[in-house]
Short mmCIF file of C-alpha atoms and ligand atoms in Angstrom, two decimals:
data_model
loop_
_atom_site.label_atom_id
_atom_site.label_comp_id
_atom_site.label_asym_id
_atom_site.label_seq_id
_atom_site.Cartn_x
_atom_site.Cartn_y
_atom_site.Cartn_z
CA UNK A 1 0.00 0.00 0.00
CA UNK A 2 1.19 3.29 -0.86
CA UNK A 3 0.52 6.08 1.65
CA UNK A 4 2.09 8.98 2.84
CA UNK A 5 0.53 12.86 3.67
CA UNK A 6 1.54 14.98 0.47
CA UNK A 7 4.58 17.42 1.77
CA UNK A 8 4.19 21.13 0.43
CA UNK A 9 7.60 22.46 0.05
CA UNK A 10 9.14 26.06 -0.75
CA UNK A 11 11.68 25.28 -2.97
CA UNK A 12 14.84 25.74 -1.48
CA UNK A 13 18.39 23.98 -2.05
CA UNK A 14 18.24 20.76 -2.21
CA UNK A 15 21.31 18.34 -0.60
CA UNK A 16 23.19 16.84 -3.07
CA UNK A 17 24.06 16.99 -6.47
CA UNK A 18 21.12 19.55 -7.19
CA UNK A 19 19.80 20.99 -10.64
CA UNK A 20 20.94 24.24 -11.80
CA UNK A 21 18.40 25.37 -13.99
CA UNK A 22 20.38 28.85 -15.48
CA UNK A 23 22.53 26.02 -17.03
CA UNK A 24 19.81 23.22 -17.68
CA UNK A 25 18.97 22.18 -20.80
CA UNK A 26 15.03 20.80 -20.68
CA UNK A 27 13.49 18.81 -23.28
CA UNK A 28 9.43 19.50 -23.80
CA UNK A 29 7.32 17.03 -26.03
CA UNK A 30 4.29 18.23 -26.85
CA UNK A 31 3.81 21.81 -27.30
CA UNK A 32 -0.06 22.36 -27.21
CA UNK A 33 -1.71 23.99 -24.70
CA UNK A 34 0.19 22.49 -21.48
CA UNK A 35 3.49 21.76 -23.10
CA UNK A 36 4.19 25.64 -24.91
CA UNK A 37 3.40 27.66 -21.69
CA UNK A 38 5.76 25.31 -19.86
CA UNK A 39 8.42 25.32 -22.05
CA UNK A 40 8.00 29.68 -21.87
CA UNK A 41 8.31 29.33 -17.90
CA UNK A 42 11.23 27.42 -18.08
CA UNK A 43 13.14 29.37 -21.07
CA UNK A 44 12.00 32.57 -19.07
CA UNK A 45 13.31 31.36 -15.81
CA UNK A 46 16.77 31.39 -17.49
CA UNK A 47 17.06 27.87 -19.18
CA UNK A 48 17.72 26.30 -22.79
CA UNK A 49 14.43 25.12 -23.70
CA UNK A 50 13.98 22.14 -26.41
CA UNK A 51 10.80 21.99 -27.49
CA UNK A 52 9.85 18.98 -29.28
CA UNK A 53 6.60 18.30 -32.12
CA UNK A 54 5.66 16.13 -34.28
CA UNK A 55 3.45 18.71 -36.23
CA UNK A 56 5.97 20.39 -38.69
CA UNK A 57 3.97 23.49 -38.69
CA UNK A 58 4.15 24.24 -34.77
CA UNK A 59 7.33 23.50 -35.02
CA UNK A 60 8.20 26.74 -37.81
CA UNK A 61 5.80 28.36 -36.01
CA UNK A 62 7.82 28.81 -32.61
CA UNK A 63 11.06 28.83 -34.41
CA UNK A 64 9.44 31.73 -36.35
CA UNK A 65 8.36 33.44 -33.65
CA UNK A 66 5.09 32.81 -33.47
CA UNK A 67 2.43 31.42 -31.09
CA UNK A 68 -0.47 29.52 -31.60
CA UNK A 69 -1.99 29.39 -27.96
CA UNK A 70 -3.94 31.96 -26.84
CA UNK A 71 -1.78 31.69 -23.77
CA UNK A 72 1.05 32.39 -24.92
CA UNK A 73 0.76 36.14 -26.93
CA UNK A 74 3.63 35.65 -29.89
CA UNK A 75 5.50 39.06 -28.19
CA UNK A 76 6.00 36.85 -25.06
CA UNK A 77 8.60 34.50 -26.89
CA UNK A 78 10.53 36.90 -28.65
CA UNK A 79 12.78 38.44 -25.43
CA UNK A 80 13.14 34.38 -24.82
CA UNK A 81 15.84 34.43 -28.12
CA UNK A 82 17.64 31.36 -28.43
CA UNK A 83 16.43 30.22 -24.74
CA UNK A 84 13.37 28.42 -26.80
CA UNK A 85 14.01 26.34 -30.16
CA UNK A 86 12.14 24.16 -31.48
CA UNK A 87 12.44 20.59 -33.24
CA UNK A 88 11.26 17.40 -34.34
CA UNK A 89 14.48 15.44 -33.79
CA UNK A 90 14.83 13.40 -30.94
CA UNK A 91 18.37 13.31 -30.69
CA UNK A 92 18.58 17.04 -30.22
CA UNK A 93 16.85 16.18 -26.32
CA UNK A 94 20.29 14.18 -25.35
CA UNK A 95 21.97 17.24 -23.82
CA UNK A 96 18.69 18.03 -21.78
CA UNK A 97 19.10 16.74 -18.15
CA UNK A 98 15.67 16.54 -18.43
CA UNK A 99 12.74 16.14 -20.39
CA UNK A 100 8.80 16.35 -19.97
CA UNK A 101 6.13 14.48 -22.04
CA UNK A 102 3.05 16.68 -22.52
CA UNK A 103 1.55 14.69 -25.48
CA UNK A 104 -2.02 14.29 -25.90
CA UNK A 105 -4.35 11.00 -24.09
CA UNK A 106 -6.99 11.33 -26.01
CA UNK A 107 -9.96 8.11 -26.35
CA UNK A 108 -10.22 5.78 -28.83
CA UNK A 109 -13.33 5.35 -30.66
CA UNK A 110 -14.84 2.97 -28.28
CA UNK A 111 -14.01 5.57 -25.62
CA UNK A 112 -10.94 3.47 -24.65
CA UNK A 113 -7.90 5.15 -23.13
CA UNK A 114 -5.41 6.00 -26.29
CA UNK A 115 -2.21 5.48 -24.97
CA UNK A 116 -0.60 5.61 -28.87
CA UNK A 117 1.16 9.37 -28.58
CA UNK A 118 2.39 8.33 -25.13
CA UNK A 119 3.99 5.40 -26.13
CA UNK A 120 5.12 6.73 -29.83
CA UNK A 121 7.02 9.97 -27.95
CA UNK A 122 8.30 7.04 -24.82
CA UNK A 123 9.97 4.70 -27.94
CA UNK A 124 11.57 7.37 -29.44
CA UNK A 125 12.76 8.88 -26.66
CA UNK A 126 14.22 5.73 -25.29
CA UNK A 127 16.62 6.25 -28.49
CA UNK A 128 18.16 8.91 -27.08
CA UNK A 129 17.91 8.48 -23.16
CA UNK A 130 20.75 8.81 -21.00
CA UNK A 131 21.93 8.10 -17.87
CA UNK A 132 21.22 10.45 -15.21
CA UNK A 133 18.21 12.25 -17.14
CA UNK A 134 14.80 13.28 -15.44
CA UNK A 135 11.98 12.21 -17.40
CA UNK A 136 8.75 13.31 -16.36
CA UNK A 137 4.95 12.66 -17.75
CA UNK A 138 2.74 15.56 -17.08
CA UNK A 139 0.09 13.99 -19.70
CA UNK A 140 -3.36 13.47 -17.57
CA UNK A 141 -3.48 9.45 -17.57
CA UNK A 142 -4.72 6.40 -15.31
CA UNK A 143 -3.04 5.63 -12.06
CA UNK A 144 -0.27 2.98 -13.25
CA UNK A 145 0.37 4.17 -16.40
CA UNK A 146 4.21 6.20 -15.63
CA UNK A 147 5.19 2.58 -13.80
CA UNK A 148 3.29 0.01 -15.71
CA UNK A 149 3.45 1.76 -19.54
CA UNK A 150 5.93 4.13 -19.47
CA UNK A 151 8.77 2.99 -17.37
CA UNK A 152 9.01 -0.48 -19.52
CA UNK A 153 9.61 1.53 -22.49
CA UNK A 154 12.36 4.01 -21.68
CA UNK A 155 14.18 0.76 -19.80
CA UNK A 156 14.31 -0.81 -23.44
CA UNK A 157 16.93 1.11 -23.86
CA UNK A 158 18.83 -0.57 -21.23
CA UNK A 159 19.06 1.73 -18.29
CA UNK A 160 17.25 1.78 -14.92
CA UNK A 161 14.42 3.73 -14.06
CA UNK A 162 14.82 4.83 -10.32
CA UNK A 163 18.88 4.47 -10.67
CA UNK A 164 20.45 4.95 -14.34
CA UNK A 165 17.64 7.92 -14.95
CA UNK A 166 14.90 9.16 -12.96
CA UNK A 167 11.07 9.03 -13.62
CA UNK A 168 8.38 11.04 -12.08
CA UNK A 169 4.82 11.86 -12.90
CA UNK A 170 3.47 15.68 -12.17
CA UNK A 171 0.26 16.28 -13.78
CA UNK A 172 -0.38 19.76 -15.12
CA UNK A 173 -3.34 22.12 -13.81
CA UNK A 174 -3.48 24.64 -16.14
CA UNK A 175 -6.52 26.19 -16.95
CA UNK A 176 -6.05 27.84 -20.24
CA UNK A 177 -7.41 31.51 -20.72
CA UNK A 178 -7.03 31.86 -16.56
CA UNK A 179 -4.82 34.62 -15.62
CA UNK A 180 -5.45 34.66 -12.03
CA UNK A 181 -3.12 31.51 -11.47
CA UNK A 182 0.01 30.97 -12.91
CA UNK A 183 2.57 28.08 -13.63
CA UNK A 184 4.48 29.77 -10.83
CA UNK A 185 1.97 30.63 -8.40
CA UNK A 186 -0.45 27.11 -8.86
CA UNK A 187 1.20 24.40 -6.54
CA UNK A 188 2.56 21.30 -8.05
CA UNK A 189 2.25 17.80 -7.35
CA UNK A 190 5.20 15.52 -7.83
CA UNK A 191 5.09 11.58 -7.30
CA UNK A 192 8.67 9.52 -8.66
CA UNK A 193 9.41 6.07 -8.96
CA UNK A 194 12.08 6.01 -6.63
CA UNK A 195 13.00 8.74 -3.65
CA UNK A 196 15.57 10.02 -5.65
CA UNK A 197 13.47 10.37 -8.72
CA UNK A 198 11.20 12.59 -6.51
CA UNK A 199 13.43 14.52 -4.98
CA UNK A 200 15.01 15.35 -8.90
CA UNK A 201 11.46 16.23 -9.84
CA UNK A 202 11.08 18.77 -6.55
CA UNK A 203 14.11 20.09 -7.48
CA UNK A 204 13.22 20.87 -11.32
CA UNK A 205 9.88 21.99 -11.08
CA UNK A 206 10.58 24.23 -7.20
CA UNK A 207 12.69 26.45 -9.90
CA UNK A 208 9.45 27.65 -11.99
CA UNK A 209 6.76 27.13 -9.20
CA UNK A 210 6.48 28.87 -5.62
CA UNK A 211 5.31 25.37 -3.89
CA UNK A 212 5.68 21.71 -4.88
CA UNK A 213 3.52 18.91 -3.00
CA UNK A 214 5.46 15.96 -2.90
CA UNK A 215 3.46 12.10 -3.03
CA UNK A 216 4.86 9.01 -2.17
CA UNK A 217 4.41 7.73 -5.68
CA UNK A 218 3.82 8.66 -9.21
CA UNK A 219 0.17 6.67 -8.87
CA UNK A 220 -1.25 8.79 -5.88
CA UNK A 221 0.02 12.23 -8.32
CA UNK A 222 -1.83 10.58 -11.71
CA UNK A 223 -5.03 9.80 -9.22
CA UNK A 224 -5.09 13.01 -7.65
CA UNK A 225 -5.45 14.98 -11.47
CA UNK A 226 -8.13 12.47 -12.28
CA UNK A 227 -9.96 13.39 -8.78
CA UNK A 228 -9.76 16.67 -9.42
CA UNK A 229 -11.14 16.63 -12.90
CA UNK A 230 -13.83 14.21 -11.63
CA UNK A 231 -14.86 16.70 -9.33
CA UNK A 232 -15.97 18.91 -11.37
CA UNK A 233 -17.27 16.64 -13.54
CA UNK A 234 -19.46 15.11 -10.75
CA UNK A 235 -20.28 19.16 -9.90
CA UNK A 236 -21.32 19.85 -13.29
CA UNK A 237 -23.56 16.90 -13.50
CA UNK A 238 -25.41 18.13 -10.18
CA UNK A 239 -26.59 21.26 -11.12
CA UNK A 240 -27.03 20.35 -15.02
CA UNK A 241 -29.54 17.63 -13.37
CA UNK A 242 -30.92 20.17 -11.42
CA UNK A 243 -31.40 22.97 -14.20
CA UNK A 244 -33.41 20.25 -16.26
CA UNK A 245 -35.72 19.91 -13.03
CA UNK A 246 -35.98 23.43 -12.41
CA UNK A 247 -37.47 23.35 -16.31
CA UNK A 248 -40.02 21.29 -14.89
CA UNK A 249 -40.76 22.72 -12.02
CA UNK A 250 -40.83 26.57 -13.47
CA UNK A 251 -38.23 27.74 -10.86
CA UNK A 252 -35.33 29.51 -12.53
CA UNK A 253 -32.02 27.65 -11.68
CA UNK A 254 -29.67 30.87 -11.36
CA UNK A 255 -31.61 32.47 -8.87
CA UNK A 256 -31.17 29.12 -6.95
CA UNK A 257 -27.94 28.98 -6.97
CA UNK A 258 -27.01 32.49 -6.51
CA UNK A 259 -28.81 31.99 -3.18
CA UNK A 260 -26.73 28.87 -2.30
CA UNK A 261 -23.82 30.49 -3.27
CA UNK A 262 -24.10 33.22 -0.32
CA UNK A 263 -23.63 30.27 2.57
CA UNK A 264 -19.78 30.92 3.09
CA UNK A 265 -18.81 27.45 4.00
CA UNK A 266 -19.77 24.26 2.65
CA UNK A 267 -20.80 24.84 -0.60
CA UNK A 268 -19.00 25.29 -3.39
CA UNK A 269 -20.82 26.92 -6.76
CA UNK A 270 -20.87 25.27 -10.08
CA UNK A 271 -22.64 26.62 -13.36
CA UNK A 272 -25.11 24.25 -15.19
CA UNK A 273 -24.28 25.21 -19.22
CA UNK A 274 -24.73 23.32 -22.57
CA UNK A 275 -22.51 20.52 -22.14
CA UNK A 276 -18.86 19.34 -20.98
CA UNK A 277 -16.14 19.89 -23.22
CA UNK A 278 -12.22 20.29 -23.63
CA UNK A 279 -9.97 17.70 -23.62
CA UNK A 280 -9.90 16.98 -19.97
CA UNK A 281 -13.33 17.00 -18.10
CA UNK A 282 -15.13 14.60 -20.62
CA UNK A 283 -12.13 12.36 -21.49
CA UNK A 284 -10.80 12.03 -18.01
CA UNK A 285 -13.31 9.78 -16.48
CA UNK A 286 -13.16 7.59 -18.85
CA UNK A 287 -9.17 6.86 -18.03
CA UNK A 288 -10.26 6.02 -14.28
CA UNK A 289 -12.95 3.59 -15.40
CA UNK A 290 -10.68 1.91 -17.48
CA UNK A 291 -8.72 0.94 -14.61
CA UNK A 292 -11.23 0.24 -12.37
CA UNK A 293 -12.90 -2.46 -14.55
CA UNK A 294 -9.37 -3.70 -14.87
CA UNK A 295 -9.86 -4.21 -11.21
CA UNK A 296 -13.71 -5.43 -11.35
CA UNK A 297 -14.75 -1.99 -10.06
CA UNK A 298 -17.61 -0.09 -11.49
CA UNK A 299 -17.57 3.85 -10.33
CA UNK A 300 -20.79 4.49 -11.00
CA UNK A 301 -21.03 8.01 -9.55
CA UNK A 302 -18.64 8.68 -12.01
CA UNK A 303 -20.13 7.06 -14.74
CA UNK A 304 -23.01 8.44 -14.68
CA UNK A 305 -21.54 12.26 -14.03
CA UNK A 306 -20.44 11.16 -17.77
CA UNK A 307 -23.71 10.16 -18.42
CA UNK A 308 -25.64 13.46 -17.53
CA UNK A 309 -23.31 15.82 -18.74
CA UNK A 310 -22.99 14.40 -22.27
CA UNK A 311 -26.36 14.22 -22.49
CA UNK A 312 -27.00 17.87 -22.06
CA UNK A 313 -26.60 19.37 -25.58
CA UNK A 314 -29.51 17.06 -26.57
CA UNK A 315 -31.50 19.11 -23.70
CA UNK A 316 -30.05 22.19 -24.49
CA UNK A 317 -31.69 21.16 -28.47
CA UNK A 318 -34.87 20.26 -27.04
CA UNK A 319 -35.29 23.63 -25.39
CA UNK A 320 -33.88 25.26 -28.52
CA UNK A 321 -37.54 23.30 -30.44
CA UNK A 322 -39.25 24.70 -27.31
CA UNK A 323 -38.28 27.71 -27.84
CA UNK A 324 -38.97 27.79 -31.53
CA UNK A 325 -42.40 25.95 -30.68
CA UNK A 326 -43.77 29.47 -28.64
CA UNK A 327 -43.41 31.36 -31.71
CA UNK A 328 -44.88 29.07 -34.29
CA UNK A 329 -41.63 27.71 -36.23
CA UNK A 330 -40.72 24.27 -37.01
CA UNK A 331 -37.02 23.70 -36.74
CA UNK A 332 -36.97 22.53 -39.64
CA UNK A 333 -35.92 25.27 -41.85
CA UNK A 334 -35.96 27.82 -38.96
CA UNK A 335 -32.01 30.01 -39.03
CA UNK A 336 -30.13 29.36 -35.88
CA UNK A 337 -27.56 31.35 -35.22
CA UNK A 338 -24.84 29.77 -32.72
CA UNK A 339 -23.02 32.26 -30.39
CA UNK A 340 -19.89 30.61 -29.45
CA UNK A 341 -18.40 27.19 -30.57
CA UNK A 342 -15.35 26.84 -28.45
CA UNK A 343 -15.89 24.54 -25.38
CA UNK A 344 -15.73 27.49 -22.94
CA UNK A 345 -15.03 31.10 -23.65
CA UNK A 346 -11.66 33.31 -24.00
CA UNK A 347 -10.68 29.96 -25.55
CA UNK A 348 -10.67 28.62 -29.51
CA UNK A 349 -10.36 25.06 -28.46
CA UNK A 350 -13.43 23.01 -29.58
CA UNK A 351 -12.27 19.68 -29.07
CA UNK A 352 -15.39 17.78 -27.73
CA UNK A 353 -17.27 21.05 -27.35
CA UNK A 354 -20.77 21.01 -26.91
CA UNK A 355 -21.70 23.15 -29.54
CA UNK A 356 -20.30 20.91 -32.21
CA UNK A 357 -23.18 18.01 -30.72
CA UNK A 358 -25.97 21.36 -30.83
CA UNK A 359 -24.53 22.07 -34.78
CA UNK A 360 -24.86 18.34 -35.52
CA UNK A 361 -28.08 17.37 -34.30
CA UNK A 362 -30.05 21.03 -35.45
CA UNK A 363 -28.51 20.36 -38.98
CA UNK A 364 -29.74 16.72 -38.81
CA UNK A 365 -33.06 18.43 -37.76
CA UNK A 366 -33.66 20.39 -40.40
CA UNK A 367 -32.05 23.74 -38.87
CA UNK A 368 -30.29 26.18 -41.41
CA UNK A 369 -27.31 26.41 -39.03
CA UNK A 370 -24.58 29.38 -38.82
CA UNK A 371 -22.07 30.22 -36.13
CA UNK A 372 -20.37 33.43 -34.98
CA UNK A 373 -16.96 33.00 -32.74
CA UNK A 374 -13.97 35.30 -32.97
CA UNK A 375 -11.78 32.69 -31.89
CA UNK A 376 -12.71 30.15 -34.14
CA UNK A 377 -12.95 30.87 -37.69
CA UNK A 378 -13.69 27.74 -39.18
CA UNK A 379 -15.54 24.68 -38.37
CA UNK A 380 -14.60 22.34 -41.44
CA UNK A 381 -16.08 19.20 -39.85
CA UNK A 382 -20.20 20.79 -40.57
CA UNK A 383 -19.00 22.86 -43.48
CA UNK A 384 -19.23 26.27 -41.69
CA UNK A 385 -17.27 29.35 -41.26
CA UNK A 386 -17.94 31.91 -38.76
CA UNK A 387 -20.39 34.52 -39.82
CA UNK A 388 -20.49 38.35 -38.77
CA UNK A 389 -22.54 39.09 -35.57
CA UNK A 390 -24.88 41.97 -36.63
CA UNK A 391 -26.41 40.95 -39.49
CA UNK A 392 -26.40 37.02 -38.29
CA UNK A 393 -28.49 38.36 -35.77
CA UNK A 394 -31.16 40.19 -37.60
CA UNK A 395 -31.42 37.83 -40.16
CA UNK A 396 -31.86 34.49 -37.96
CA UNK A 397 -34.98 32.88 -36.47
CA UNK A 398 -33.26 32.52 -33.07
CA UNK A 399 -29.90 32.96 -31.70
CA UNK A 400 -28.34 30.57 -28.58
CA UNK A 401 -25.71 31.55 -26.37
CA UNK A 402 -23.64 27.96 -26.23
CA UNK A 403 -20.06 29.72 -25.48
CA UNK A 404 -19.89 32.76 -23.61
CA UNK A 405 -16.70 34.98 -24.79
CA UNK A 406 -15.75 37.85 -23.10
CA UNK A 407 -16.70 41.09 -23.80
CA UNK A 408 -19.68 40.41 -26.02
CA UNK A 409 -22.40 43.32 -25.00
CA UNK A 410 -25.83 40.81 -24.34
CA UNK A 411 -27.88 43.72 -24.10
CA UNK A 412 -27.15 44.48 -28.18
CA UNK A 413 -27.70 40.51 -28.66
CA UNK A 414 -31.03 40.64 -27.04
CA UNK A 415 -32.00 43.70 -28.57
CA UNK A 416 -30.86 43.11 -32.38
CA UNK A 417 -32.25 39.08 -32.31
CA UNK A 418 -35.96 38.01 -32.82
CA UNK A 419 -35.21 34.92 -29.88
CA UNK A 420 -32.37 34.59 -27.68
CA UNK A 421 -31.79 31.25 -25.88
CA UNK A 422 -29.23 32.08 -23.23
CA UNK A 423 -27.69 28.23 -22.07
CA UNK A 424 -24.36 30.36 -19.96
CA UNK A 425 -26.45 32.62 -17.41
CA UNK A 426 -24.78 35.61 -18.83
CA UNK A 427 -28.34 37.31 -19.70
CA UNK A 428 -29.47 37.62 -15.76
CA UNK A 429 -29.75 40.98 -15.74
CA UNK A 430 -31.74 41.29 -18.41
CA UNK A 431 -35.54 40.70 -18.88
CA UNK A 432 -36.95 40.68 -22.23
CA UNK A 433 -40.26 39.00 -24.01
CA UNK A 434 -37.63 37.25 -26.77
CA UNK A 435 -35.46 36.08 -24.01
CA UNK A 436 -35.74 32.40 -22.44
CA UNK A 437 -32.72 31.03 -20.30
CA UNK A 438 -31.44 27.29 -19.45
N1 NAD B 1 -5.39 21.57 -22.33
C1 NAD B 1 -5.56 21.59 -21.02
O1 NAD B 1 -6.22 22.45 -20.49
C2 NAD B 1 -4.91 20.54 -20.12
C3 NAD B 1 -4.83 20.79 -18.76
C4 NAD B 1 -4.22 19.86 -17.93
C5 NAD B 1 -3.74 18.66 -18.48
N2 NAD B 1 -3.86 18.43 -19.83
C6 NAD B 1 -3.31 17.19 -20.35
O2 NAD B 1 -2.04 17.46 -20.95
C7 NAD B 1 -1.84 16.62 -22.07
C8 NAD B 1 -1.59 17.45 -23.32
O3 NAD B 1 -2.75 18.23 -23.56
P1 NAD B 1 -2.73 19.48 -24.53
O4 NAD B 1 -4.03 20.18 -24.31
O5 NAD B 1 -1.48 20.25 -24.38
O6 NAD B 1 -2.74 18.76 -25.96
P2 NAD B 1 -2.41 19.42 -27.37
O7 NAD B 1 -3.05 18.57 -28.38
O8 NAD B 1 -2.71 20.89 -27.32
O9 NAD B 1 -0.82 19.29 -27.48
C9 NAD B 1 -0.17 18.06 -27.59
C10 NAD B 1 0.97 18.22 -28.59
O10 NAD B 1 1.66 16.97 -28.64
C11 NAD B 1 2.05 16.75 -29.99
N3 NAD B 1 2.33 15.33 -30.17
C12 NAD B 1 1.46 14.32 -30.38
N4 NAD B 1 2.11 13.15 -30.49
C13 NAD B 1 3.43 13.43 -30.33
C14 NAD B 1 4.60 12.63 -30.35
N5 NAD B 1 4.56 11.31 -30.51
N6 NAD B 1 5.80 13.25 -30.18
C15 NAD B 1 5.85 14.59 -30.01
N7 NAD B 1 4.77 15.39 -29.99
C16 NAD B 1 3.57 14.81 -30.14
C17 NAD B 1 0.92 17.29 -30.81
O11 NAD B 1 1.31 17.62 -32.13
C18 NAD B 1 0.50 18.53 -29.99
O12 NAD B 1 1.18 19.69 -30.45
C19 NAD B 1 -3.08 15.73 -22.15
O13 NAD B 1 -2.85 14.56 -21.43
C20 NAD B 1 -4.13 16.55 -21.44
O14 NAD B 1 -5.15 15.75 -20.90
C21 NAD B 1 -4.41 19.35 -20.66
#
């Protein structure tokens, strides 16, 4: 059994043979939305930054100068010089004493854990490993996975994890388009295979961050990501449930939880919206059940979290019909005019966003569909690009708030649209006959 009370530490010098991170080299692969803001903490912290991608255009990009997250504003890497480079060579992470995996875990199409760019980036880095290099896995995965998948790989090239090289898991937090938090100022959690891998791990990331927690094992650090992704998960699911029965029962579900929200202890607010999306909150779940049915466990609560919340954009339709219904259009034929398509807003990241399930399922309806999102201009998988916001919303039957970006004026949207379907809460203020909320 592994157990031991997480130790927050201020970074400090460790004993030993200690990292020096002005003169590091670290090795990033992956730079998406964790991997690129990591890779500028560490370059602007002082040290040689390799940043490793298998997507030849990200990979010109950064080397050009040029960001691609949101996150990171392309001015930010520029004072970083020859701090950041990027590549697609393996070889060119051999100097790094050490180097972090932040490829994607996505699902399979039977909603199975896809382990494939884990393993792909572990095999080739095993080329190239050597002794007395930190490898560390900040990809959200199943407990097990950095001892029972990983580790077997990078030994294949004949060193010891624990020993020869040193393995850790730390999962990241970030919560893209957040400003209030920061790599530096959000603690991190670091589990190793062996004490010393740990203590390597401490020392690496206690250079960019003002507190590390330290677990006894990489397994209690992968667990604790999934619980706290789960939590929200299971959060979300609560009040979605509940803003379907407030439907029923006529009572409007903001004003209830406004009023919950003003006990200052023991409850915690969470917005019901259109759906789950990203590529954490409705693909992590699925990791943990994975393992647990390895272990003939079913986590229902879980499950059905899962259940609820990805069932929501088929509510969010029906209300959409509903809506429709009270002014005498089918919709079939009717315009609906989507207002946001990324999964949540400051953001242009619609991987399993809800809105792409609302697009689907109106077009299969009937709807003529169109979309207006300043962050994403294209959605090539329904054959749409986004449309300009004024005369979108004169000329459509009704318009639904799915995504709410920031500073879009709600007032104008309710004024200039026939019917406004509001699924974010971001229309409380306002009362209006063309205005119906989630
Ligand atoms: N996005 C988030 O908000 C967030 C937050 C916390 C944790 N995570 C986790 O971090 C991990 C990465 O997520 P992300 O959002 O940065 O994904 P991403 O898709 O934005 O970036 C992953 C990058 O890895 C690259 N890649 C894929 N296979 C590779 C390989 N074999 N070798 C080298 N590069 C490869 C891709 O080209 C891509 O640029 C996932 O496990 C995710 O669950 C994400």
């Amino acid at each position: 059994m592994l157990s031991a009370a997480p130790r927050m530490q201020r970074p400090g010098p460790g004993s030993g043979d200690t990292f020096r991170l002005r003169s590091m080299q670290i090795g990033i692969i992956g730079l998406g939305y964790v991997g690129l803001p990591l890779a500028v903490a560490f370059a602007e912290a002082g040290c040689e930054v390799v940043g490793l991608d298998v997507d030849a255009a990200k990979v010109e990009a950064l080397n050009g100068g040029r960001s691609y997250i949101e996150d990171v504003p392309s001015e930010a890497l520029a004072p970083l010089g020859e701090r950041l480079r990027a590549t697609s060579d393996y070889p060119d992470l051999a100097a790094c004493e050490a180097v972090i995996l932040c490829v994607p875990t996505p699902l399979t199409d039977s909603r199975q854990p896809d382990l494939g760019p884990l393993e792909a980036s572990a095999t080739a880095l095993a080329q190239v490993l050597r002794s007395g290099q930190l490898v560390v896995l900040e990809s959200t995965t199943y407990p097990g996975t950095t001892r029972d998948r990983l580790l077997p790989i990078l030994e294949s090239c004949g060193l010891t994890a624990g020993s020869d090289f040193h393995l850790a898991f730390s999962p990241e937090r970030i919560d893209p388009g957040r400003t209030d938090f920061t790599v530096r100022t959000t603690p991190k959690l670091v589990g190793g295979v062996s004490e010393a891998s740990t203590e390597r791990a401490r020392q690496l990331y206690g250079q960019i961050c003002d507190t590390v927690v330290v677990l006894s094992s990489p397994e209690a650090a992968e667990l604790s990501k999934l619980l706290e992704n789960i939590f929200r998960s299971v959060n979300i699911a609560l009040v979605n449930e509940l803003a379907q029965l407030c439907d029923r029962l006529g009572i409007d579900v903001w004003e209830v939880i406004e009023a919950a929200a003003t006990k200052p202890f023991g409850f915690m607010r969470f917005d019901p919206g259109p759906g789950m999306g990203g590529h954490c909150l409705p693909v992590d779940p699925f990791y943990l059940a994975f393992r647990a049915r390895q272990l003939d466990f079913y986590p229902e609560f879980i499950e059905l979290a899962g259940k609820i919340n990805q069932a929501q954009p088929s509510f969010c339709v029906e209300r959409i019909e509903r809506a429709l219904n009270g002014v005498r259009k089918p919709i079939n034929g009717s315009r609906v005019l989507i207002l946001g398509v990324s999964y949540k807003g400051g953001v242009g990241d619609t991987r399993e966003s809800p809105a792409l399930k609302i697009i689907g399922r109106l077009q299969d309806l009937g709807a003529e569909v169109v979309y207006h999102d300043v962050f994403v201009p294209e959605l090539p998988g329904h054959g749409l690009t986004s449309v300009g916001l004024d005369e979108a919303l004169r000329s459509c039957d009704l318009a639904a708030i799915v995504t709410a970006h920031p500073d879009v004026d709600y007032q104008a949207v309710v004024a200039a649209a026939p019917l406004v379907i509001d699924f974010r809460g971001v229309t409380r203020e306002i009362e209006a006959d063309n205005l119906v909320r989630l």
